[in-house]
Coordinates of C-alpha atoms in Angstrom, one line a residue:
M1 CA -139.5 153.3 205.3
F2 CA -139.7 150.0 203.5
F3 CA -140.2 150.4 199.8
V4 CA -138.7 153.8 199.3
N5 CA -135.4 152.4 200.6
L6 CA -135.6 149.1 198.8
L7 CA -137.4 149.4 195.5
I8 CA -135.5 152.2 193.9
A9 CA -132.8 151.2 194.1
G10 CA -121.7 162.4 191.2
L11 CA -118.9 163.0 193.0
A12 CA -115.3 162.7 191.9
G13 CA -112.5 163.8 194.1
R14 CA -113.1 167.4 193.1
V15 CA -116.1 169.8 192.7
V16 CA -118.8 168.2 190.5
S17 CA -122.4 169.1 189.6
Q18 CA -123.3 172.5 191.0
L19 CA -126.5 174.4 190.2
P20 CA -128.0 173.4 186.9
P21 CA -127.6 175.8 184.0
K22 CA -130.5 178.0 183.0
P23 CA -132.8 176.2 180.6
E24 CA -132.6 177.5 177.0
G25 CA -134.3 176.7 173.7
I26 CA -137.6 175.9 175.4
T27 CA -140.9 176.0 173.6
V28 CA -143.8 176.9 175.9
L29 CA -147.5 176.2 174.8
K30 CA -150.6 177.3 176.7
S31 CA -153.3 174.7 177.2
K32 CA -156.2 174.9 174.8
F33 CA -158.6 174.0 177.6
H34 CA -157.2 175.2 180.9
E35 CA -156.1 178.7 181.8
N36 CA -152.6 178.8 183.4
V37 CA -151.8 175.3 182.4
T38 CA -148.7 175.1 180.1
I39 CA -146.5 172.5 178.6
S40 CA -142.8 173.2 177.9
F41 CA -140.4 171.1 175.8
K42 CA -137.4 170.9 173.7
E43 CA -135.5 168.4 171.5
P44 CA -132.5 167.4 173.5
G45 CA -130.6 165.6 170.7
I46 CA -128.9 163.2 173.1
C47 CA -129.4 159.5 174.0
E48 CA -131.5 158.6 170.9
T49 CA -129.1 159.3 168.1
T50 CA -130.7 157.1 165.4
P51 CA -130.9 159.4 162.3
G52 CA -134.4 160.9 161.8
V53 CA -135.8 159.7 165.2
K54 CA -136.9 162.6 167.4
S55 CA -137.2 162.9 171.1
Y56 CA -138.6 165.5 173.4
T57 CA -138.0 166.4 177.0
G58 CA -140.2 168.8 179.0
Y59 CA -142.8 169.5 181.6
V60 CA -146.5 169.6 182.1
H61 CA -147.1 172.6 184.5
L62 CA -150.2 172.5 186.6
P63 CA -150.8 175.6 188.7
P64 CA -151.8 175.6 192.4
G65 CA -155.4 174.7 192.9
F66 CA -155.8 172.7 189.7
L67 CA -156.3 169.3 191.5
D68 CA -158.2 170.6 194.5
D69 CA -161.4 168.7 193.6
A70 CA -159.5 165.6 192.7
V71 CA -157.3 164.8 195.7
G72 CA -159.8 165.9 198.4
E73 CA -157.2 168.3 199.8
A74 CA -156.0 171.7 198.8
Q75 CA -153.3 171.6 196.2
D76 CA -151.6 174.9 197.2
Y77 CA -148.4 174.2 195.3
P78 CA -147.4 174.0 191.6
I79 CA -146.9 170.6 189.9
N80 CA -144.2 170.4 187.2
T81 CA -144.1 166.8 185.9
F82 CA -141.0 165.9 183.8
F83 CA -141.3 163.7 180.7
W84 CA -138.8 162.3 178.2
F85 CA -140.5 161.1 175.0
F86 CA -138.9 159.0 172.2
E87 CA -140.4 158.4 168.8
A88 CA -140.5 154.8 167.6
R89 CA -137.5 154.0 165.4
K90 CA -140.0 152.5 162.9
N91 CA -143.2 154.2 161.7
P92 CA -143.8 156.5 164.7
S93 CA -146.9 158.0 163.2
T94 CA -148.8 154.7 163.5
A95 CA -146.9 153.1 166.4
P96 CA -148.7 152.5 169.7
L97 CA -147.6 154.4 172.7
A98 CA -146.4 153.0 176.1
I99 CA -145.8 154.9 179.3
W100 CA -143.0 153.7 181.5
L101 CA -143.2 154.2 185.3
N102 CA -140.6 153.1 187.9
G103 CA -141.8 152.6 191.4
G104 CA -140.4 153.5 194.8
P105 CA -142.6 155.1 195.8
G106 CA -140.4 158.0 195.0
G107 CA -138.2 156.3 192.3
S108 CA -137.4 158.1 189.1
S109 CA -138.4 156.6 185.8
L110 CA -135.1 157.7 184.3
M111 CA -133.8 154.5 185.9
G112 CA -135.9 152.5 183.4
L113 CA -134.8 154.8 180.6
L114 CA -131.1 154.9 181.2
E115 CA -130.5 151.5 183.0
E116 CA -133.1 149.2 181.5
N117 CA -135.1 149.6 178.3
G118 CA -134.3 153.1 176.8
P119 CA -132.7 154.0 173.5
C120 CA -129.2 154.5 174.9
I121 CA -126.7 152.7 177.2
I122 CA -124.2 154.8 179.1
A123 CA -120.6 153.7 179.0
N124 CA -118.4 153.3 182.1
D125 CA -117.0 156.8 181.7
S126 CA -120.5 158.0 182.7
K127 CA -120.3 160.3 179.6
T128 CA -120.4 158.4 176.4
T129 CA -123.6 156.8 175.1
Y130 CA -124.3 154.1 172.5
L131 CA -127.5 152.8 171.1
N132 CA -129.4 150.0 172.8
P133 CA -130.4 147.4 170.2
W134 CA -133.1 146.1 172.6
S135 CA -134.7 149.5 173.2
W136 CA -138.4 149.4 173.6
N137 CA -138.8 152.3 171.2
N138 CA -137.8 150.2 168.2
K139 CA -141.5 149.9 167.3
V140 CA -143.3 151.7 170.1
N141 CA -143.4 155.4 171.0
M142 CA -142.1 155.5 174.6
L143 CA -143.0 158.1 177.2
Y144 CA -141.0 158.1 180.5
I145 CA -142.6 160.1 183.3
D146 CA -141.2 161.2 186.7
Q147 CA -144.1 161.0 189.1
P148 CA -145.6 161.9 191.5
N149 CA -144.5 165.5 192.1
Q150 CA -140.9 165.9 193.5
V151 CA -139.7 162.6 192.0
G152 CA -136.6 162.7 189.8
L153 CA -136.6 165.8 187.7
S154 CA -140.2 166.7 188.6
Y155 CA -140.5 169.6 191.1
D156 CA -142.8 172.0 192.9
T157 CA -140.5 175.0 193.6
P158 CA -136.8 174.9 192.7
T159 CA -134.9 175.2 195.9
N160 CA -131.1 175.7 196.3
S161 CA -129.9 173.2 198.8
T162 CA -126.9 171.4 200.2
L163 CA -127.0 167.6 199.6
A164 CA -125.4 165.0 201.8
L165 CA -124.7 161.4 200.7
R166 CA -125.0 158.5 203.2
K167 CA -123.9 154.9 202.8
D168 CA -127.2 153.2 203.5
S169 CA -129.6 155.6 201.8
V170 CA -130.8 156.1 198.2
F171 CA -131.6 159.7 199.1
F172 CA -129.6 162.9 199.2
E173 CA -130.2 164.5 202.6
S174 CA -131.3 167.9 201.4
T175 CA -131.1 171.2 203.4
P176 CA -132.2 174.5 201.8
A177 CA -129.3 176.9 201.6
D178 CA -128.6 180.5 200.6
F179 CA -125.6 180.7 198.1
S180 CA -125.6 184.5 197.8
D181 CA -122.2 184.5 199.4
G182 CA -120.8 181.8 197.2
I183 CA -121.2 178.1 196.5
P184 CA -119.4 175.8 198.9
K185 CA -117.0 173.3 197.5
A186 CA -118.3 169.8 196.9
N187 CA -116.6 166.5 197.7
N188 CA -117.4 162.8 197.6
T189 CA -120.1 163.0 200.3
F190 CA -121.3 166.6 200.0
R191 CA -122.6 168.5 197.0
V192 CA -124.9 171.4 196.2
G193 CA -127.7 171.7 193.8
T194 CA -131.3 172.8 193.0
V195 CA -134.0 170.4 194.0
S196 CA -137.7 170.3 194.9
S197 CA -138.8 172.0 198.2
Q198 CA -139.0 168.7 200.0
E199 CA -142.2 169.9 201.6
L200 CA -144.2 166.8 202.5
T201 CA -147.5 168.4 201.6
H202 CA -146.4 169.2 198.1
T203 CA -146.9 165.8 196.5
A204 CA -149.4 163.0 196.3
N205 CA -149.4 160.6 199.3
T206 CA -151.2 157.7 197.9
T207 CA -151.5 155.8 194.6
V208 CA -155.1 157.1 194.3
Q209 CA -153.9 160.7 194.4
A210 CA -151.0 160.1 192.1
A211 CA -153.5 158.6 189.5
H212 CA -155.5 161.8 189.4
A213 CA -152.4 163.9 188.6
L214 CA -151.1 161.4 186.0
W215 CA -154.5 161.4 184.2
H216 CA -154.4 165.2 184.0
F217 CA -150.9 165.0 182.7
A218 CA -152.0 162.5 180.0
Q219 CA -154.9 164.7 178.9
I220 CA -152.7 167.7 178.5
W221 CA -149.8 165.9 176.9
F222 CA -151.9 164.2 174.3
T223 CA -153.6 167.5 173.5
E224 CA -150.3 169.2 172.8
F225 CA -148.6 166.3 171.1
P226 CA -151.5 165.1 168.8
R227 CA -149.2 163.6 166.2
Y228 CA -148.1 161.0 168.8
K229 CA -151.5 160.1 169.9
P230 CA -152.1 156.8 168.1
E231 CA -154.8 156.7 165.5
D232 CA -157.1 154.7 167.8
D233 CA -155.9 156.4 171.0
R234 CA -154.2 153.2 172.1
I235 CA -152.0 153.7 175.1
S236 CA -150.3 151.2 177.4
V237 CA -148.7 151.4 180.9
W238 CA -145.6 149.4 181.8
S239 CA -144.6 149.7 185.5
E240 CA -141.9 148.2 187.7
S241 CA -141.6 147.4 191.4
Y242 CA -144.0 149.6 193.3
G243 CA -145.5 150.0 189.9
G244 CA -147.4 146.9 190.9
H245 CA -149.5 149.5 192.7
Y246 CA -149.2 152.2 190.1
G247 CA -150.0 150.3 187.0
P248 CA -153.3 148.7 188.0
G249 CA -154.4 151.8 190.1
F250 CA -153.6 154.3 187.4
M251 CA -155.3 152.3 184.6
R252 CA -158.3 151.6 186.7
F253 CA -158.6 155.4 187.2
F254 CA -158.2 156.0 183.5
K255 CA -160.9 153.5 182.8
E256 CA -163.2 155.3 185.3
Q257 CA -162.6 158.5 183.5
N258 CA -163.3 156.8 180.1
D259 CA -166.7 155.6 181.5
K260 CA -167.6 159.2 182.6
I261 CA -166.6 160.5 179.2
D262 CA -168.8 157.9 177.5
K263 CA -171.7 158.8 179.8
G264 CA -171.2 162.6 179.3
T265 CA -170.6 163.0 183.1
S266 CA -166.9 163.9 183.0
E267 CA -165.9 166.9 185.1
E268 CA -163.0 167.6 182.8
R269 CA -164.0 170.0 179.9
G270 CA -162.8 168.6 176.6
A271 CA -161.5 165.4 178.1
H272 CA -160.2 162.8 175.7
R273 CA -161.2 159.1 175.9
L274 CA -158.0 157.0 176.1
H275 CA -158.1 153.5 174.5
L276 CA -156.4 151.4 177.2
D277 CA -154.4 148.6 175.5
T278 CA -151.9 146.9 177.7
L279 CA -150.8 146.8 181.3
G280 CA -147.3 145.5 182.0
I281 CA -146.0 144.7 185.4
V282 CA -142.3 144.0 186.0
N283 CA -141.4 142.5 189.3
G284 CA -144.2 144.4 190.8
L285 CA -145.7 144.6 194.3
V286 CA -149.4 144.2 193.6
D287 CA -150.8 143.0 197.0
F288 CA -148.6 142.7 200.1
A289 CA -151.2 140.5 201.8
V290 CA -150.7 137.9 199.1
Q291 CA -147.0 138.4 198.3
G292 CA -145.5 139.2 201.7
I293 CA -145.4 135.5 202.9
W294 CA -143.5 134.6 199.8
N295 CA -140.6 136.6 200.9
L296 CA -140.2 133.9 203.5
E297 CA -140.7 131.0 201.2
F298 CA -138.3 132.5 198.6
G299 CA -135.7 133.3 201.3
F300 CA -135.9 129.8 202.7
N301 CA -136.3 127.6 199.5
N302 CA -135.8 129.4 196.2
T303 CA -135.0 127.9 192.9
Y304 CA -131.3 128.8 193.1
D305 CA -130.7 126.9 196.4
I306 CA -129.4 130.1 198.1
Q307 CA -130.8 130.0 201.6
I308 CA -131.4 133.5 203.0
F309 CA -133.2 132.2 206.2
N310 CA -132.3 129.3 208.4
Q311 CA -135.1 127.0 209.7
S312 CA -135.6 128.7 213.1
T313 CA -135.9 132.1 211.5
Y314 CA -138.3 130.8 208.9
D315 CA -140.5 129.1 211.5
Y316 CA -140.5 132.2 213.7
L317 CA -141.5 134.5 210.8
V318 CA -144.2 132.2 209.5
N319 CA -145.7 132.3 212.9
E320 CA -145.5 136.1 213.0
W321 CA -147.3 136.2 209.7
Y322 CA -150.2 133.9 210.5
R323 CA -150.7 134.2 214.3
P324 CA -153.8 136.0 215.8
N325 CA -153.2 139.7 215.6
G326 CA -150.1 139.0 213.5
C327 CA -149.0 140.6 210.3
L328 CA -151.6 139.2 207.9
E329 CA -154.5 140.1 210.2
S330 CA -153.0 143.6 210.7
I331 CA -153.0 144.2 206.9
H332 CA -156.7 143.2 206.6
A333 CA -157.7 145.2 209.7
C334 CA -155.8 148.2 208.4
R335 CA -157.6 148.0 205.0
A336 CA -161.0 147.8 206.7
A337 CA -160.2 150.7 209.0
Y338 CA -158.9 152.8 206.2
K339 CA -162.1 152.3 204.2
S340 CA -164.3 153.4 207.1
N341 CA -162.2 156.2 208.5
P342 CA -158.8 157.0 206.9
R343 CA -157.8 159.5 209.6
A344 CA -158.5 157.2 212.4
A345 CA -156.5 154.4 210.7
R346 CA -153.4 156.6 211.0
N347 CA -153.5 156.9 214.8
S348 CA -150.8 155.4 217.0
T349 CA -152.8 152.4 218.1
S350 CA -154.3 151.3 214.8
S351 CA -153.7 148.1 213.0
C352 CA -151.9 150.0 210.3
T353 CA -149.4 151.3 212.8
R354 CA -149.0 147.8 214.3
F355 CA -148.0 146.5 210.9
A356 CA -145.6 149.3 210.3
T357 CA -143.8 148.9 213.6
Q358 CA -143.9 145.1 214.0
C359 CA -143.9 143.6 210.5
E360 CA -142.0 145.6 207.9
D361 CA -138.5 145.0 209.2
K362 CA -139.3 141.4 210.0
F363 CA -140.3 140.5 206.5
I364 CA -137.8 142.6 204.6
R365 CA -134.7 143.7 206.3
L366 CA -134.1 140.6 208.3
G367 CA -133.9 138.7 205.1
L368 CA -131.0 140.7 203.9
A369 CA -128.7 139.7 206.8
A370 CA -127.2 137.1 204.6
G371 CA -125.2 139.8 202.8
R372 CA -127.1 139.4 199.5
S373 CA -128.6 142.1 197.4
A374 CA -132.3 142.6 197.8
Y375 CA -132.6 142.9 194.0
D376 CA -130.5 139.9 193.1
I377 CA -129.8 137.1 195.5
A378 CA -126.8 135.9 193.4
S379 CA -125.0 139.2 194.1
P380 CA -123.5 140.9 197.1
D381 CA -125.3 143.5 199.1
A382 CA -122.9 146.1 197.6
D383 CA -124.2 145.1 194.1
P384 CA -122.4 146.7 191.1
F385 CA -125.3 145.8 188.7
P386 CA -127.1 147.4 186.9
P387 CA -124.1 149.6 186.1
P388 CA -124.7 152.9 187.9
H389 CA -123.3 155.1 185.1
M390 CA -126.5 157.1 184.7
H391 CA -125.9 159.0 187.9
G392 CA -122.7 160.5 186.7
Y393 CA -124.2 161.2 183.3
L394 CA -127.0 163.2 184.9
T395 CA -124.6 165.4 186.9
S396 CA -123.1 166.8 183.6
S397 CA -124.0 170.4 182.9
S398 CA -124.1 169.6 179.2
V399 CA -126.7 166.8 179.7
L400 CA -128.9 169.0 182.1
S401 CA -128.7 171.8 179.5
A402 CA -129.6 169.5 176.7
I403 CA -132.8 168.2 178.4
G404 CA -133.6 171.7 179.7
V405 CA -134.3 171.2 183.4
P406 CA -134.1 173.7 186.2
V407 CA -133.3 171.1 188.9
N408 CA -130.6 168.5 189.6
Y409 CA -131.4 164.8 189.3
S410 CA -132.4 162.8 192.3
M411 CA -132.8 159.0 192.0
A412 CA -135.3 158.9 194.8
S413 CA -137.5 161.4 196.7
L414 CA -137.4 161.3 200.4
A415 CA -140.6 163.4 200.7
V416 CA -142.6 161.1 198.5
G417 CA -141.4 158.0 200.2
Q418 CA -142.2 159.4 203.6
V419 CA -145.8 160.5 202.8
F420 CA -146.6 157.2 201.1
D421 CA -145.2 155.4 204.1
E422 CA -147.3 157.5 206.5
S423 CA -150.5 156.8 204.5
Y424 CA -149.8 153.0 204.6
D425 CA -150.2 152.9 200.8
L426 CA -148.0 149.8 200.8
I427 CA -150.6 147.6 202.3
L428 CA -153.8 149.3 201.0
G429 CA -155.6 149.1 197.7
D430 CA -157.7 146.7 195.6
F431 CA -155.1 146.3 192.9
L432 CA -155.9 142.6 192.2
Q433 CA -159.5 143.6 191.7
D434 CA -158.4 146.4 189.4
I435 CA -156.5 143.9 187.2
A436 CA -159.6 141.7 187.1
D437 CA -161.8 144.6 186.1
L438 CA -159.4 145.6 183.4
L439 CA -159.3 142.1 182.0
D440 CA -163.0 141.4 182.2
D441 CA -164.6 144.8 181.5
G442 CA -161.9 147.0 180.1
G443 CA -160.6 144.8 177.3
V444 CA -157.1 145.4 178.6
K445 CA -154.2 143.0 178.1
V446 CA -152.3 142.3 181.3
H447 CA -148.8 140.8 181.3
M448 CA -146.5 140.2 184.3
M449 CA -142.8 139.4 184.1
Y450 CA -140.6 138.6 187.1
G451 CA -136.9 138.1 187.2
D452 CA -136.3 135.0 189.3
R453 CA -133.3 136.2 191.2
D454 CA -135.1 139.2 192.8
F455 CA -135.8 139.0 196.5
V456 CA -137.8 142.0 197.4
C457 CA -140.5 141.5 194.7
N458 CA -139.7 137.8 194.0
W459 CA -141.3 135.7 191.3
M460 CA -143.0 133.3 193.8
G461 CA -145.0 136.2 195.2
G462 CA -145.7 137.5 191.7
E463 CA -147.0 134.1 190.7
A464 CA -149.2 134.0 193.8
A465 CA -150.6 137.5 192.9
S466 CA -151.3 136.3 189.3
L467 CA -153.2 133.3 190.6
A468 CA -155.2 135.6 193.1
V469 CA -156.5 137.9 190.4
P470 CA -160.3 137.4 190.7
W471 CA -161.2 137.6 187.0
S472 CA -163.7 135.5 185.2
R473 CA -161.1 132.9 184.0
K474 CA -159.2 132.6 187.3
E475 CA -159.7 128.8 187.7
E476 CA -158.8 128.2 184.0
F477 CA -155.7 130.3 184.4
A478 CA -154.6 128.3 187.5
E479 CA -155.2 125.0 185.7
S480 CA -153.1 126.0 182.6
G481 CA -149.5 124.9 182.5
Y482 CA -146.2 126.7 182.1
A483 CA -144.8 126.7 178.5
P484 CA -141.2 127.4 177.7
F485 CA -140.6 131.1 177.0
T486 CA -138.2 131.1 174.1
V487 CA -136.2 133.9 172.4
T488 CA -136.1 133.3 168.7
T489 CA -134.7 136.5 167.2
G490 CA -131.6 138.6 167.4
T491 CA -128.0 138.0 168.3
G492 CA -129.0 136.2 171.5
G493 CA -129.9 133.1 169.5
D494 CA -132.6 130.6 170.2
G495 CA -133.1 129.4 173.7
V496 CA -135.4 129.0 176.7
K497 CA -135.3 132.2 178.8
G498 CA -138.1 131.4 181.2
L499 CA -141.6 129.9 181.7
T500 CA -144.9 131.5 180.8
R501 CA -148.5 130.7 181.9
Q502 CA -151.0 132.5 179.6
V503 CA -154.7 132.4 179.1
G504 CA -156.1 134.8 176.5
N505 CA -154.9 138.3 177.3
F506 CA -153.4 137.5 180.7
S507 CA -149.9 136.1 181.3
F508 CA -147.3 135.5 184.0
T509 CA -143.6 134.9 183.0
R510 CA -140.8 133.8 185.2
V511 CA -137.6 135.1 183.6
F512 CA -134.5 133.0 184.3
Q513 CA -131.3 134.6 185.6
A514 CA -132.7 138.1 186.1
G515 CA -132.9 140.3 189.1
H516 CA -135.3 143.1 189.9
E517 CA -134.8 145.2 186.8
V518 CA -135.4 142.5 184.3
P519 CA -134.5 144.5 181.1
S520 CA -131.1 145.1 182.6
Y521 CA -130.3 141.5 183.2
Q522 CA -132.1 139.9 180.2
P523 CA -132.6 142.7 177.7
Q524 CA -133.6 140.6 174.8
A525 CA -136.0 138.5 176.8
A526 CA -137.7 141.5 178.3
Y527 CA -137.9 143.1 174.9
E528 CA -139.6 140.0 173.4
I529 CA -142.2 139.9 176.2
F530 CA -142.9 143.6 175.7
M531 CA -143.2 143.4 171.9
R532 CA -145.3 140.2 171.9
A533 CA -147.6 141.8 174.5
M534 CA -147.9 145.1 172.6
F535 CA -148.6 143.5 169.2
N536 CA -151.0 140.7 170.4
R537 CA -148.7 137.7 170.0
D538 CA -148.5 134.8 172.5
V539 CA -145.7 135.4 175.1
P540 CA -144.1 132.0 175.0
T541 CA -143.2 131.9 171.3
G542 CA -144.4 135.1 169.6
L543 CA -145.7 133.0 166.8
V544 CA -149.4 132.8 167.7
E545 CA -152.0 135.6 167.5
V546 CA -153.7 136.0 170.9
S547 CA -157.3 134.8 171.0
E548 CA -159.8 133.9 173.7
G549 CA -158.9 130.2 173.1
L550 CA -155.2 130.7 173.8
K551 CA -154.0 128.6 176.7
T552 CA -150.5 127.4 177.5
I553 CA -149.8 123.7 178.2
G554 CA -146.8 122.5 180.2
L555 CA -145.5 122.3 183.8
S556 CA -148.0 122.6 186.5
D557 CA -145.4 123.7 189.0
S558 CA -142.6 125.9 187.7
R559 CA -140.5 125.4 190.9
V560 CA -139.2 122.1 189.4
A561 CA -137.2 124.3 187.0
R562 CA -134.1 124.9 189.1
Q563 CA -131.4 127.3 188.1
T564 CA -127.6 127.5 188.9
P565 CA -126.5 130.8 190.2
P566 CA -123.7 132.7 188.5
G567 CA -120.5 133.2 190.4
M568 CA -120.5 136.0 193.0
V569 CA -119.3 139.3 191.5
D570 CA -116.9 141.8 193.1
S571 CA -118.4 145.0 194.4
K572 CA -117.3 148.2 192.6
C573 CA -117.9 151.4 194.6
Y574 CA -119.5 154.1 192.5
V575 CA -119.5 157.2 194.8
L576 CA -122.8 158.6 193.4
K577 CA -124.5 155.4 194.4
P578 CA -123.2 154.5 197.9
R579 CA -125.0 151.2 198.0
T580 CA -122.5 149.9 195.5
C581 CA -119.8 150.3 198.1
T582 CA -118.8 148.0 200.9
K583 CA -118.4 149.6 204.3
E584 CA -114.7 149.4 204.2
V585 CA -114.4 151.2 200.8
W586 CA -117.1 153.8 201.7
D587 CA -115.0 154.6 204.8
T588 CA -112.2 155.7 202.5
V589 CA -114.7 157.9 200.6
V590 CA -115.7 159.5 203.9
N591 CA -112.2 160.1 205.2
G592 CA -111.0 161.5 201.9
T593 CA -108.4 158.8 201.1
A594 CA -110.3 157.2 198.2
I595 CA -108.8 157.5 194.7
V596 CA -111.8 158.1 192.4
R597 CA -111.8 157.7 188.6
N598 CA -115.0 158.2 186.5
Y599 CA -116.9 158.1 189.8
F600 CA -115.5 154.7 190.7
V601 CA -113.2 154.2 193.7
V602 CA -110.2 152.6 192.2
G603 CA -107.9 152.7 195.2
A604 CA -106.9 154.4 198.4
E605 CA -104.0 156.6 199.3
G606 CA -101.2 154.5 200.8
E607 CA -102.6 151.2 199.7
E608 CA -100.6 149.4 197.0
D609 CA -102.5 146.1 197.0
W610 CA -105.9 147.4 196.2
K611 CA -108.2 144.6 195.1
G612 CA -110.5 144.8 192.2
D613 CA -110.5 144.5 188.4
W614 CA -111.3 148.0 187.2
G615 CA -110.5 147.6 183.6
D616 CA -110.3 150.9 181.7
L617 CA -112.2 153.1 184.2

């Protein structure tokens, strides 16, 4: 399972998070348009503590059968989609609204909220929060959504389970359990909780299916929260990682529904037209047929002079990509087969299966043998950044009670990852065409930002995807130059933070010294790109109003802008996120000799010369 393991990237020494407390203080509203559809919410009063600024957590509840006609298969399970909404800190009644989506598939959007661009930053005690000055809700209403069903805090049927932690997995291995005779004691690799059913048929299995569910969510949410629907219905979608699929696919589906509403042919009674404003893509996988080869190029000759592949491995993999019946041909054959007969495309001898069995590992996992992080080539595989404090924070009973959820938090959904993998959604889709249609026919602004130390969705592949978008100004975009992307406000001071190519409403920015989650590494730079895009200013400077005539001038090849990598950091094992742990340290967690403080391993019993600077953990 490629992306669910790579693109999403609490247990102290005693019992920790058990079953979540019963939700209290919840307001439940019945839909004005749909029988048995409800929305539940509360004001949590945590994270966003700016005086007078409100936030809401809750669920949109869709009953079984609600999406039968949309997904083409029986939806015989409930869908309870979690959201966390934050008012803009300034003028929320007139501020635009942006939806944030993490990727995976199966990754929770609370990663974006609590690790990247949300209102609060969690301290290293995994309990205390402080305000983020670069929060994207400074001037924009922000809506974070866990989707599709079973991701993060979204669920079908709450199921009591035992949960096992493994070193090389982002998942809890969940097993339904009966706790009527008592709750077993937790330890550093074993816990109990309430999670989704893990049933593979109880979630979307493609980007197309997920788009249907999210559109219905948006229709219901805007109906019940009318004061936060902008005056001109403007909404934007910003998506990360596998969000390179989600963002274009979802907005294209929204556009199709708008067209039906305009023509009076919408199947949805009382449907609202949504003014689609901006699509943002952060280190996104848009098209693997375009971007896959650049994993090799980036691994062999990147702008940090960190070589992941040697020459012989590089030559071998390039041949595997381009040879007859190789990986690239398999992708195109799989797409053709899927369009003609999706069921046949899933058989054991299909081109789709050939790609999955012969290519995924070759083009992703082999590149990680150098001991570098897939998300930041300047860091070790056991990467301590972004700080993983959110995982301990979300084990707290007081936090779960404040946000009013009946399930424990999971960073990633094994069920969602598996069904997307089995549907070959990774290599399907017309997402480049979707972007072109949004630019040419939908009046949508599209802005792409890529941290240039990320491997798995590297900036070279992102640049190639931007140049492959078949919109009306494709040639003009390719001929434009890269202008310096400068940060000119805030405590970060003036300075060049990257390079931007922009023509009209379309831009691509390479952000220097940033890994996969750009807002974590370069919070001010990501904030400036977001705000300039949302408020129609040029991305390089923020000083020019965007017009059709806007066109950047500068470097024709951004690869000449080399960067010096920072020094390699030490790993810090956080037991709720095993991938931060080296094998040697994780072994102490497994055998019970680890000394744990605030979820960090700070030593081992019997070892006096423990290495690591743990500060005040």
